[in-house]
mmCIF file of C-alpha atoms (C1' of nucleotides) and ligand atoms in Angstrom:
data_model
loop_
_atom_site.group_PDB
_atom_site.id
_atom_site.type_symbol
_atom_site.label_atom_id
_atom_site.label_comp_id
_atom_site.label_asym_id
_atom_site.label_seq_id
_atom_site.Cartn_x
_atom_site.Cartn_y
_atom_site.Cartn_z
ATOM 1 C CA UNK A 1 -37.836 0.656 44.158
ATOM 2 C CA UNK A 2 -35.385 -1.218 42.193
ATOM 3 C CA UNK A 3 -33.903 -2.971 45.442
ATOM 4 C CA UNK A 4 -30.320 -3.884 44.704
ATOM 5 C CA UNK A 5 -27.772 -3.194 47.513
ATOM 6 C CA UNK A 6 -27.551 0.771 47.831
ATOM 7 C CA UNK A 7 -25.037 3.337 50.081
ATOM 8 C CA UNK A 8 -26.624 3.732 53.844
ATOM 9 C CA UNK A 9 -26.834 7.252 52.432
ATOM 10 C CA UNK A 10 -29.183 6.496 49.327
ATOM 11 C CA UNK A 11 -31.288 4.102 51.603
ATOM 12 C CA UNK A 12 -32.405 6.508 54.133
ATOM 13 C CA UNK A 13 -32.970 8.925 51.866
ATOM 14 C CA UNK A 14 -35.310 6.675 50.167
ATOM 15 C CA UNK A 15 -36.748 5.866 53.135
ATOM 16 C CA UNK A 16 -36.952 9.712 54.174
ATOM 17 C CA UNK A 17 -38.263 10.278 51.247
ATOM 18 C CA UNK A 18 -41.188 7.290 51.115
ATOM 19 C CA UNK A 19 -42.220 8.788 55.082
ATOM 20 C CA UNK A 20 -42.510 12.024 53.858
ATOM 21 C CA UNK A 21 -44.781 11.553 50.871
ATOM 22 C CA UNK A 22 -42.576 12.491 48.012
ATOM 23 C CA UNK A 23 -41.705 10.237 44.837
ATOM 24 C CA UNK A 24 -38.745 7.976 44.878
ATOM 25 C CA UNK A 25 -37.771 9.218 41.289
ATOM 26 C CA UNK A 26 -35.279 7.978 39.037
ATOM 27 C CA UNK A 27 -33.700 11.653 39.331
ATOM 28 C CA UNK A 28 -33.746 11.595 43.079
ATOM 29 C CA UNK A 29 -31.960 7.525 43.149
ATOM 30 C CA UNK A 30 -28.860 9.077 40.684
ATOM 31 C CA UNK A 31 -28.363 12.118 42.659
ATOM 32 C CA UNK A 32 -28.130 10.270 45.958
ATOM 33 C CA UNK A 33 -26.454 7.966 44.458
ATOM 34 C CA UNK A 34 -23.882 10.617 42.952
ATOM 35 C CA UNK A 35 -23.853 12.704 46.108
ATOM 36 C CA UNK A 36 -23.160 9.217 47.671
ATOM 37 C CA UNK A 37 -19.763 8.752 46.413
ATOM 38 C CA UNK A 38 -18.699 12.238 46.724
ATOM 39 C CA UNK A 39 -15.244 12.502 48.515
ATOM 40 C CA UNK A 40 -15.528 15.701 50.566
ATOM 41 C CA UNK A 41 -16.978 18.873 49.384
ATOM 42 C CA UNK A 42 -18.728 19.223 46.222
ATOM 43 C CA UNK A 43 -20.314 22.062 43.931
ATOM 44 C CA UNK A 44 -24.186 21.122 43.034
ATOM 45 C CA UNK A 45 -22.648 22.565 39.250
ATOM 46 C CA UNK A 46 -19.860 19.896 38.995
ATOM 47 C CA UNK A 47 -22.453 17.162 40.161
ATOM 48 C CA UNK A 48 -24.896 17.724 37.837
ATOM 49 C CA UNK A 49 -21.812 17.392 35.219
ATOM 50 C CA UNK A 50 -21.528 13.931 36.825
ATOM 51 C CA UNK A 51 -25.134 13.018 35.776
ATOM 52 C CA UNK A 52 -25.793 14.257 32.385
ATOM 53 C CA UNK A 53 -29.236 12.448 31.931
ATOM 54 C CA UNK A 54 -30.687 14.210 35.064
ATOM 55 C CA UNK A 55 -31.536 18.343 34.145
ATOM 56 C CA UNK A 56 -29.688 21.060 36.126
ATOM 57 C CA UNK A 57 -32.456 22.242 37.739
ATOM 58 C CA UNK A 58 -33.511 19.073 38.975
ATOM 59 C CA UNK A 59 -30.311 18.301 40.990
ATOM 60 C CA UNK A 60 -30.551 21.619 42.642
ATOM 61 C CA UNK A 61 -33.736 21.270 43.585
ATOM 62 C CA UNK A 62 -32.255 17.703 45.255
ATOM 63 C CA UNK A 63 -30.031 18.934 46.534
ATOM 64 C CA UNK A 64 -31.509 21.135 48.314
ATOM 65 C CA UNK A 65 -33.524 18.534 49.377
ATOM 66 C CA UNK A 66 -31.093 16.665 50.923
ATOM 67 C CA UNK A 67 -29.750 19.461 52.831
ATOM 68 C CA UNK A 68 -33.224 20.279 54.258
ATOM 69 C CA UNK A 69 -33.500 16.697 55.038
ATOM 70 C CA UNK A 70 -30.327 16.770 57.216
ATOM 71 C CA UNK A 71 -28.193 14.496 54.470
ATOM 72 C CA UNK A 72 -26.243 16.985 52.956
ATOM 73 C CA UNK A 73 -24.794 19.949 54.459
ATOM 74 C CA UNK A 74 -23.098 23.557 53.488
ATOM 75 C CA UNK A 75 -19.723 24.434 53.893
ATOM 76 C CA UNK A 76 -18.564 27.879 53.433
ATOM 77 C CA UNK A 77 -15.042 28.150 51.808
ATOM 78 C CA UNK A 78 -12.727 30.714 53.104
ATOM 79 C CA UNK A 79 -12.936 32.738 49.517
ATOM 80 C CA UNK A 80 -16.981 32.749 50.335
ATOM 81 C CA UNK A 81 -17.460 30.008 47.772
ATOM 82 C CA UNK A 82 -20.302 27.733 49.119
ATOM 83 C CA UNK A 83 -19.838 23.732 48.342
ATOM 84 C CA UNK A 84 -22.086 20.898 49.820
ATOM 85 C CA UNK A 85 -20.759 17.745 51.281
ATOM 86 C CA UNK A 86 -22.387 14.188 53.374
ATOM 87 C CA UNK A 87 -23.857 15.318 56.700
ATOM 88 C CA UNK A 88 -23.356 13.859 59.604
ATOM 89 C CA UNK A 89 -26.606 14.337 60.804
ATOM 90 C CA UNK A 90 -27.451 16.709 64.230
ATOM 91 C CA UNK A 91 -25.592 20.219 64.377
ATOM 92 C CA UNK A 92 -21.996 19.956 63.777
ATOM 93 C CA UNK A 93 -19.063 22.796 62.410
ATOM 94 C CA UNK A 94 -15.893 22.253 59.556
ATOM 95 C CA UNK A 95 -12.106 22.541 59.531
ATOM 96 C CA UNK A 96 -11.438 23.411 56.363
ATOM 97 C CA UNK A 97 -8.153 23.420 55.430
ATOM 98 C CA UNK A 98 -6.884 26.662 53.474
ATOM 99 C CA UNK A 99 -3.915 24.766 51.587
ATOM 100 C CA UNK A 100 -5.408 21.617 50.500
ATOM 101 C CA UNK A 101 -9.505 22.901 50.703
ATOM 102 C CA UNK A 102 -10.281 19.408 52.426
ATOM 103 C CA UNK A 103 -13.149 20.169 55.288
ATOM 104 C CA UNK A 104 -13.432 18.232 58.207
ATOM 105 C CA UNK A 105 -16.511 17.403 60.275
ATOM 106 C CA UNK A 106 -15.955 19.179 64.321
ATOM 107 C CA UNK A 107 -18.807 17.415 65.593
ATOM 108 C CA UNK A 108 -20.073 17.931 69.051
ATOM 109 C CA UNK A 109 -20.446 21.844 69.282
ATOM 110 C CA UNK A 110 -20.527 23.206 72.786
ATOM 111 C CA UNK A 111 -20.270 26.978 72.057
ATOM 112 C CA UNK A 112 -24.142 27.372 72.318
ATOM 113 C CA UNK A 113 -24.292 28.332 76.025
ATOM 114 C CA UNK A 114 -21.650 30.612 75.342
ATOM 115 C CA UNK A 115 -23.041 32.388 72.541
ATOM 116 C CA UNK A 116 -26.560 32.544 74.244
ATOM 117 C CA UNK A 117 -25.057 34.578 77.338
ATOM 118 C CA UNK A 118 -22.900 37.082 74.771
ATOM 119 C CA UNK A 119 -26.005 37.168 72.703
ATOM 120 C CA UNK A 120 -28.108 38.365 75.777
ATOM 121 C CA UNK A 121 -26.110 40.725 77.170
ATOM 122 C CA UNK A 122 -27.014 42.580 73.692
ATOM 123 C CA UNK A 123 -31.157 41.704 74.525
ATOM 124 C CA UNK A 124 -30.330 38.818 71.342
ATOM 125 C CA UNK A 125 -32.400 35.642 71.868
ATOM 126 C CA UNK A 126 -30.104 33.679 70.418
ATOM 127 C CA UNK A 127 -31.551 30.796 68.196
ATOM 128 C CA UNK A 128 -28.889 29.746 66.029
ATOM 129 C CA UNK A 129 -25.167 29.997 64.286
ATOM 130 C CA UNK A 130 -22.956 29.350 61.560
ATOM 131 C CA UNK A 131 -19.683 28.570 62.193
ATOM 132 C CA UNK A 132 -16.508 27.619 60.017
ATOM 133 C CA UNK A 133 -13.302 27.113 61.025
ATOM 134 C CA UNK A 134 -9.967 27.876 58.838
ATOM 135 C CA UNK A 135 -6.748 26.716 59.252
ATOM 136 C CA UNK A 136 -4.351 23.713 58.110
ATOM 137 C CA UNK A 137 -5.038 19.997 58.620
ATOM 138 C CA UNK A 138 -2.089 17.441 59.343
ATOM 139 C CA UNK A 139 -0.615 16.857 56.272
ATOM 140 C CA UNK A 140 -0.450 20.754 54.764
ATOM 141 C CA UNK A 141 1.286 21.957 57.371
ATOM 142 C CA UNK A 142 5.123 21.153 57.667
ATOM 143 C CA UNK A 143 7.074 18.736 60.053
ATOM 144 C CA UNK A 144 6.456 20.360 63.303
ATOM 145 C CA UNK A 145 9.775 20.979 65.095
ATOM 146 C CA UNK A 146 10.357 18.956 68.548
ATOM 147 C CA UNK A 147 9.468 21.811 70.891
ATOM 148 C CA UNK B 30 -8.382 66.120 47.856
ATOM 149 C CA UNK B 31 -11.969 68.609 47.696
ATOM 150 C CA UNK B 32 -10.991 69.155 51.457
ATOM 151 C CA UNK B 33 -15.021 69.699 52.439
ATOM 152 C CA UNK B 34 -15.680 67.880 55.509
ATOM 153 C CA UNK B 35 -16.307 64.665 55.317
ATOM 154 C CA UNK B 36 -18.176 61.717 56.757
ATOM 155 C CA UNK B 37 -15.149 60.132 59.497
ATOM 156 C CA UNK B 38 -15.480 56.684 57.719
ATOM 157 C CA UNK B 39 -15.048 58.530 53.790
ATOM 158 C CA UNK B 40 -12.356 60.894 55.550
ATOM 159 C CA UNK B 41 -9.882 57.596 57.120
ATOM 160 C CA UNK B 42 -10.725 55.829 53.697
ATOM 161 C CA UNK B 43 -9.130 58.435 51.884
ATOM 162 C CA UNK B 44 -6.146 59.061 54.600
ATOM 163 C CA UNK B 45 -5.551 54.982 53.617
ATOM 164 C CA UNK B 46 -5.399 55.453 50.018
ATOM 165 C CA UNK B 47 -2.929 57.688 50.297
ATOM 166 C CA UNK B 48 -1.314 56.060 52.419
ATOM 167 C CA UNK B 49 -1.151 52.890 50.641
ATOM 168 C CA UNK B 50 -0.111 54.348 47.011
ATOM 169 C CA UNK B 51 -3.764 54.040 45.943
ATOM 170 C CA UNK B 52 -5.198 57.201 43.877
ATOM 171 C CA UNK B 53 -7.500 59.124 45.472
ATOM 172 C CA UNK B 54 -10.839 59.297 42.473
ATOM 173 C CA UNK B 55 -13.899 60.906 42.022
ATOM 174 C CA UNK B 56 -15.440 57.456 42.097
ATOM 175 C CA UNK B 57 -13.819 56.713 45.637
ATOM 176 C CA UNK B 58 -15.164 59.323 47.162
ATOM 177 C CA UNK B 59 -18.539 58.449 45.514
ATOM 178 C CA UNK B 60 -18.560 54.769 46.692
ATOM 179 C CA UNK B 61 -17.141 55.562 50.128
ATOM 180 C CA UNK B 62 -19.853 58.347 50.983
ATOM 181 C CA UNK B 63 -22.333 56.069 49.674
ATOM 182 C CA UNK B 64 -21.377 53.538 52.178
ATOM 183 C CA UNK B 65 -20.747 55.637 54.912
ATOM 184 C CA UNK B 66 -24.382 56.649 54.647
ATOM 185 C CA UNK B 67 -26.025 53.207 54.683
ATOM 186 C CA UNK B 68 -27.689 51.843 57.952
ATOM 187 C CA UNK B 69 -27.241 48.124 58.137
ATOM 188 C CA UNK B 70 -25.989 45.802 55.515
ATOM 189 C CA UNK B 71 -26.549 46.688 52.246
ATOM 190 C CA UNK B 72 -26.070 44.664 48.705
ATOM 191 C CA UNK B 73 -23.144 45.465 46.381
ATOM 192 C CA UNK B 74 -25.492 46.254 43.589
ATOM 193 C CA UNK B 75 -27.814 47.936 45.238
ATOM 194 C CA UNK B 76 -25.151 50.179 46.119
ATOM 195 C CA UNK B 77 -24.615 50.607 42.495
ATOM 196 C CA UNK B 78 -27.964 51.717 41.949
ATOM 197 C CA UNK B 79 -27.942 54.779 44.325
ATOM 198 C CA UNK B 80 -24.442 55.481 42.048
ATOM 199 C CA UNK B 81 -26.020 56.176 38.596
ATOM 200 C CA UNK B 82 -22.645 57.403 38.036
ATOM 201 C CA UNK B 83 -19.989 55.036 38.532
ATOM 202 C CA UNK B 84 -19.911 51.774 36.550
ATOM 203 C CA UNK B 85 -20.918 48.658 38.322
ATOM 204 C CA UNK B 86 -17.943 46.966 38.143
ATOM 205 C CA UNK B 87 -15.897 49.706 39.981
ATOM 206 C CA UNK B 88 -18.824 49.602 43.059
ATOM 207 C CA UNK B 89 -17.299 45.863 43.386
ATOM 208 C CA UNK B 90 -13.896 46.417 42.661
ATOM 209 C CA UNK B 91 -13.938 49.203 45.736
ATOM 210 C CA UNK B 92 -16.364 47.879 47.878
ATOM 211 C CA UNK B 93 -14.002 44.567 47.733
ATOM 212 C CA UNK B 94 -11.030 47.459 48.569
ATOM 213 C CA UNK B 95 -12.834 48.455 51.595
ATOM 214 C CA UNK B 96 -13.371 44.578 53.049
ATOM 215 C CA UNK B 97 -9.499 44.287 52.721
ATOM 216 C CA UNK B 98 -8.614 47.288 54.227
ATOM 217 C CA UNK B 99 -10.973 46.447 57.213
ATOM 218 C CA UNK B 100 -13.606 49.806 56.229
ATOM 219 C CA UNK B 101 -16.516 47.136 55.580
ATOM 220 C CA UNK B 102 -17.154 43.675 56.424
ATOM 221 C CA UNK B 103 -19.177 40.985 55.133
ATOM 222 C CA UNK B 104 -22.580 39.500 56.625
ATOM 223 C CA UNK B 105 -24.074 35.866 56.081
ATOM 224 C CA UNK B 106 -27.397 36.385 56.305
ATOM 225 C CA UNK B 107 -29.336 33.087 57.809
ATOM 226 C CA UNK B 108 -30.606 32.328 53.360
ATOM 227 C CA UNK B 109 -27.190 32.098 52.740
ATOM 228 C CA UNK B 110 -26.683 35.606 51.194
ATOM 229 C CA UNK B 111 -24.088 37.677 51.395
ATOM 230 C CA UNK B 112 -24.175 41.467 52.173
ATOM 231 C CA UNK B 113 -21.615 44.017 53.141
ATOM 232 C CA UNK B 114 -21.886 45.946 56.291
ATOM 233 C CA UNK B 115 -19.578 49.099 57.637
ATOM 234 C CA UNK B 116 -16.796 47.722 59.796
ATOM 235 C CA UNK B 117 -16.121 47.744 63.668
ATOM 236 C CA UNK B 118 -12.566 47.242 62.342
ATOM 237 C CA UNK B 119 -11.448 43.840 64.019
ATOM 238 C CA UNK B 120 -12.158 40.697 64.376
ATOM 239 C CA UNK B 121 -15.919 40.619 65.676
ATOM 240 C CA UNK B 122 -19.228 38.777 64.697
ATOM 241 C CA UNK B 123 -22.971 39.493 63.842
ATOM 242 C CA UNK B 124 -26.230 39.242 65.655
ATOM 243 C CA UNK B 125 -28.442 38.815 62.943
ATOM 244 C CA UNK B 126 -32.081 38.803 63.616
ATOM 245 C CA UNK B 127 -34.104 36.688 61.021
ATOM 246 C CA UNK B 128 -37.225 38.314 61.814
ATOM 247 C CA UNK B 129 -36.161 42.026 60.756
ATOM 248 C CA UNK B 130 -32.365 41.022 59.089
ATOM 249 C CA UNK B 131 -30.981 43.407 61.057
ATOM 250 C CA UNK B 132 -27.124 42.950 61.906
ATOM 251 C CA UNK B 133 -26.145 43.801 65.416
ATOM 252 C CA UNK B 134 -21.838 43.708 65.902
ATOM 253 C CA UNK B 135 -21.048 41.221 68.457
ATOM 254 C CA UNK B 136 -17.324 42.500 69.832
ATOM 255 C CA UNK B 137 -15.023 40.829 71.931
ATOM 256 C CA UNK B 138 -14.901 37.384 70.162
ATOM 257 C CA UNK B 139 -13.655 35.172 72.862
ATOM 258 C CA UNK B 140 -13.702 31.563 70.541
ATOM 259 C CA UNK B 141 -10.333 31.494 69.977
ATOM 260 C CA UNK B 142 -8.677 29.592 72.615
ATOM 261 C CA UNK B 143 -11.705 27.276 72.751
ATOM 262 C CA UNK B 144 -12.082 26.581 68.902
ATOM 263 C CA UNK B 145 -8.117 26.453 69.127
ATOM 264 C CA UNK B 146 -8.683 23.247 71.426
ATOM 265 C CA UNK B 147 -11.005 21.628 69.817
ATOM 266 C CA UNK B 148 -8.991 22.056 66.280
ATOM 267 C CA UNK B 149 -6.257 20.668 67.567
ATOM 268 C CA UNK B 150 -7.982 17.490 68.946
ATOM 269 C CA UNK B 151 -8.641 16.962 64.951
ATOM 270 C CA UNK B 152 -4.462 17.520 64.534
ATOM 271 C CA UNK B 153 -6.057 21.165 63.005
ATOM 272 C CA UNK B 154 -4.281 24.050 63.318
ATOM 273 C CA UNK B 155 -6.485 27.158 63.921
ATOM 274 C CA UNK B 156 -5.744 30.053 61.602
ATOM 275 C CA UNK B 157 -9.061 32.004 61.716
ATOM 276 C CA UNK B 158 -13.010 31.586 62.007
ATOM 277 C CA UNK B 159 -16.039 32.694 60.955
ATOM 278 C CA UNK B 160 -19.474 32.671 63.079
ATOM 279 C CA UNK B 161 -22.736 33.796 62.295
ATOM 280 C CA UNK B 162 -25.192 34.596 65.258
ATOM 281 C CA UNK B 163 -29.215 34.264 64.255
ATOM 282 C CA UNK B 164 -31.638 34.907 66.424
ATOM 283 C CA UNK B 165 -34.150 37.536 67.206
ATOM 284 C CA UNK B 166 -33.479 41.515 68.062
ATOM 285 C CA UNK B 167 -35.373 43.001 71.360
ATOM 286 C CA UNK B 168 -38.038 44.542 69.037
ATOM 287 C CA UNK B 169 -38.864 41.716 66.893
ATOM 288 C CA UNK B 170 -39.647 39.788 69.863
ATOM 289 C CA UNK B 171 -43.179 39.474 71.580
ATOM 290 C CA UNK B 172 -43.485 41.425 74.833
ATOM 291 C CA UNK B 173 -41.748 38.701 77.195
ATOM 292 C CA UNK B 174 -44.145 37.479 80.005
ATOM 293 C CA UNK B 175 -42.598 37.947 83.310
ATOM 294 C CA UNK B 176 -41.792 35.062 84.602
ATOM 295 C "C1'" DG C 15 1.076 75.182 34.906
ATOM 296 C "C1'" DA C 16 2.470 71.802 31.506
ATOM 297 C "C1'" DT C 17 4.254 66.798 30.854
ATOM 298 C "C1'" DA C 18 4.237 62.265 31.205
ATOM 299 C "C1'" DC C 19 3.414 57.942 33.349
ATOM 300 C "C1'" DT C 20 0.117 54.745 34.653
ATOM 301 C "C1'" DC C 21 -3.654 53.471 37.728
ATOM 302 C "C1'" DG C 22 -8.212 53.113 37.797
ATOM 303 C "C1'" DC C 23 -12.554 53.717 35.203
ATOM 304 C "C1'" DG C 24 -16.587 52.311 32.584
ATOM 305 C "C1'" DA C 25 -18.557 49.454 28.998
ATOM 306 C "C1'" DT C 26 -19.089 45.165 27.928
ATOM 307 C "C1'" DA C 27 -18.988 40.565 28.021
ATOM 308 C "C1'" DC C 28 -18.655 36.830 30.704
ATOM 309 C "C1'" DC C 29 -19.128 33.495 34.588
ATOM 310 C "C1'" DA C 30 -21.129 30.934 38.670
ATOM 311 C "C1'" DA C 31 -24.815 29.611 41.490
ATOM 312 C "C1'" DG C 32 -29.357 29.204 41.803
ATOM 313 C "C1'" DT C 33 -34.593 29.980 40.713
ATOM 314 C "C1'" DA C 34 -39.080 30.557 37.856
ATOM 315 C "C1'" DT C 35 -41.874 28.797 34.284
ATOM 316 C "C1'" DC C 36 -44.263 25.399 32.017
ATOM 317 C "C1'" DA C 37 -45.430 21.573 28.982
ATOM 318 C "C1'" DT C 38 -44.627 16.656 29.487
ATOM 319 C "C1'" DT C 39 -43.923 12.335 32.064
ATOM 320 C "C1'" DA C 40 -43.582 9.037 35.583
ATOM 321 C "C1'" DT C 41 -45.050 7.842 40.159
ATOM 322 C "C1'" DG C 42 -47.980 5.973 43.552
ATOM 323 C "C1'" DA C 43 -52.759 5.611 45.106
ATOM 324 C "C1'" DT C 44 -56.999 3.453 44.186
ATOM 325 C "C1'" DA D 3 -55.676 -0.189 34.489
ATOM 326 C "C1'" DT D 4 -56.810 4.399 35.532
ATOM 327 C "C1'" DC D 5 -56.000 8.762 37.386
ATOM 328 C "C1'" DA D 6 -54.312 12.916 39.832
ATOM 329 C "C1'" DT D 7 -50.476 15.286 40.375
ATOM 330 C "C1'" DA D 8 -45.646 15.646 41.905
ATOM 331 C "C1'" DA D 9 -41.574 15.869 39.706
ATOM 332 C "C1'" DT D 10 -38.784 16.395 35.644
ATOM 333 C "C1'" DG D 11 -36.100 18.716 32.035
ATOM 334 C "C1'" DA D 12 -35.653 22.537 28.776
ATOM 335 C "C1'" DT D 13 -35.302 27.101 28.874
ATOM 336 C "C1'" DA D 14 -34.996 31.555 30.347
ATOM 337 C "C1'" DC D 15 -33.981 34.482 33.961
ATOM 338 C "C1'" DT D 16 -31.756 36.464 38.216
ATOM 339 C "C1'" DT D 17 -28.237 37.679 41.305
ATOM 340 C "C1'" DG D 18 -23.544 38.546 42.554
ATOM 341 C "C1'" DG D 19 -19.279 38.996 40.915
ATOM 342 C "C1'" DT D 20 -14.956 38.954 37.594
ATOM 343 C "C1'" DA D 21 -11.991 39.524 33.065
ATOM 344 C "C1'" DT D 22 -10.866 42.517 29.400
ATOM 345 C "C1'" DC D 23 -9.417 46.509 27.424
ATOM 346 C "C1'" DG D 24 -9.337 51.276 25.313
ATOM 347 C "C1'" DC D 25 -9.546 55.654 27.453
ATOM 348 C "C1'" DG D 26 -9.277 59.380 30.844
ATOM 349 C "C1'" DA D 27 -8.239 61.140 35.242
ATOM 350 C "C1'" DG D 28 -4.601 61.187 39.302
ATOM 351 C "C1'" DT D 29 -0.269 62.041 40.748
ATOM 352 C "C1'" DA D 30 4.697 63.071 40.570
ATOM 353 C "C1'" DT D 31 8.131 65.684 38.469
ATOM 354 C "C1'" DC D 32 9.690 69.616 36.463
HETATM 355 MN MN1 MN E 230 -20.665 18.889 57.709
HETATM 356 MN MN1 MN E 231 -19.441 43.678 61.260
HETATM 357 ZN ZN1 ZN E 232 -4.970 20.399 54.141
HETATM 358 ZN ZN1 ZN E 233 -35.163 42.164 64.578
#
DNA sequence: GATACTCGCGATACCAAGTATCATTATGAT
DNA sequence: ATCATAATGATACTTGGTATCGCGAGTATC
């Protein structure tokens, strides 16, 4: 634990990390700490680029980690490519924006009541979804006309 | 055009090619009756395999025809996969059950005015979605207790 | 039916994202 | 300090898909 002042993000990871038993790694400090000070989405590919004394494999398999752990999520791009980006923890969707690619967190998802009637009326018990959202944010889109 | 009778789904395939300038190949028809006989989603290369005789890269290059024309669609599966299904042409979803992968169609999508809302709380304007339903199928589930 | 124009094909190589293997090393417990 | 082993990094492999390009099959015109 070399203690200096870390990102919230890095520190509960650590923490995460410590209550669940696995090594606090030299590996696993540079990737949060990458992952950390990520703007938006990211490809695992381009981060490893970022950190070329940890191995490939290695910040996958963080990665991954971090996404199991609730820190990082998944965002699906609108071309099916699939980029990570800083969770805000607890079940949340993304407004990605098709001209600029930015994604935006749309926290507090109510369509789960919804979904769990449309999904019974086909005998579905529903226990999940995936949703993305595509469109334009703000600044891509161009002065809106006074209605 | 070897006018046998066709499968409906290889028959408005072809009607579309035509229609749209496209030529009408021996390879088509291959891929196309090799989707219309699939049962649930299916994998672009398996595909391939049960087509010894087209190349691999013109399975893609077709299958990726049929998603644009609206013949096949694309399933998320709950690993992150993807896998192509035949189309309820439309905008609809999937019930996927993660117990037997099965995809169900979920028609009638009803989201839109509701995710339209909540985008434009973020100043997001709504152009499309994408939702993934997991959960599990009738027959994957133990015998409910009555209640 | 023959001609010509060109789209689409297949072979191949390539790319992107991620996983399996395994010998070596660093971590954390004692 | 010692030790057991989880994790790493190098490497190879897999899966899913695309770029290239010479060649052959579709289609339109005659
Ligand atoms: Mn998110
Ligand atoms: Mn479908
Ligand atoms: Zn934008
Ligand atoms: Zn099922």
């Amino acid at each position: 634990m070399i203690a200096k002042k870390q990102h919230p993000l890095v520190e509960s990871f650590v923490d995460r990390l410590e209550a669940g038993g696995h090594r606090v790694t030299g590996a696993r400090w540079a990737v949060a700490r990458a992952v950390a000070r990520q703007r938006g989405h990211f490809a695992a590919d381009a981060l490893a680029q970022e950190l070329p004394g940890v191995g490939r494999a290695t910040v996958f398999r963080n990665i991954k980690l971090m996404v199991e752990m609730g820190f990082v999520c998944r965002v699906l791009l609108g071309d099916g490519r699939l980029r990570y980006q800083i969770s805000h923890r607890g079940h949340h969707h993304h407004l990605i924006c098709s001209d600029c690619g930015r994604s935006e967190d749309l926290l507090g998802c109510d369509l789960d009541s919804i979904l769990q009637d449309r999904a019974a009326d086909h005998d579905f018990a529903m226990e999940g979804h995936w949703l993305e959202v595509y469109g334009r944010c703000r600044a891509c889109r161009p002065q809106e006309a006074a209605a």
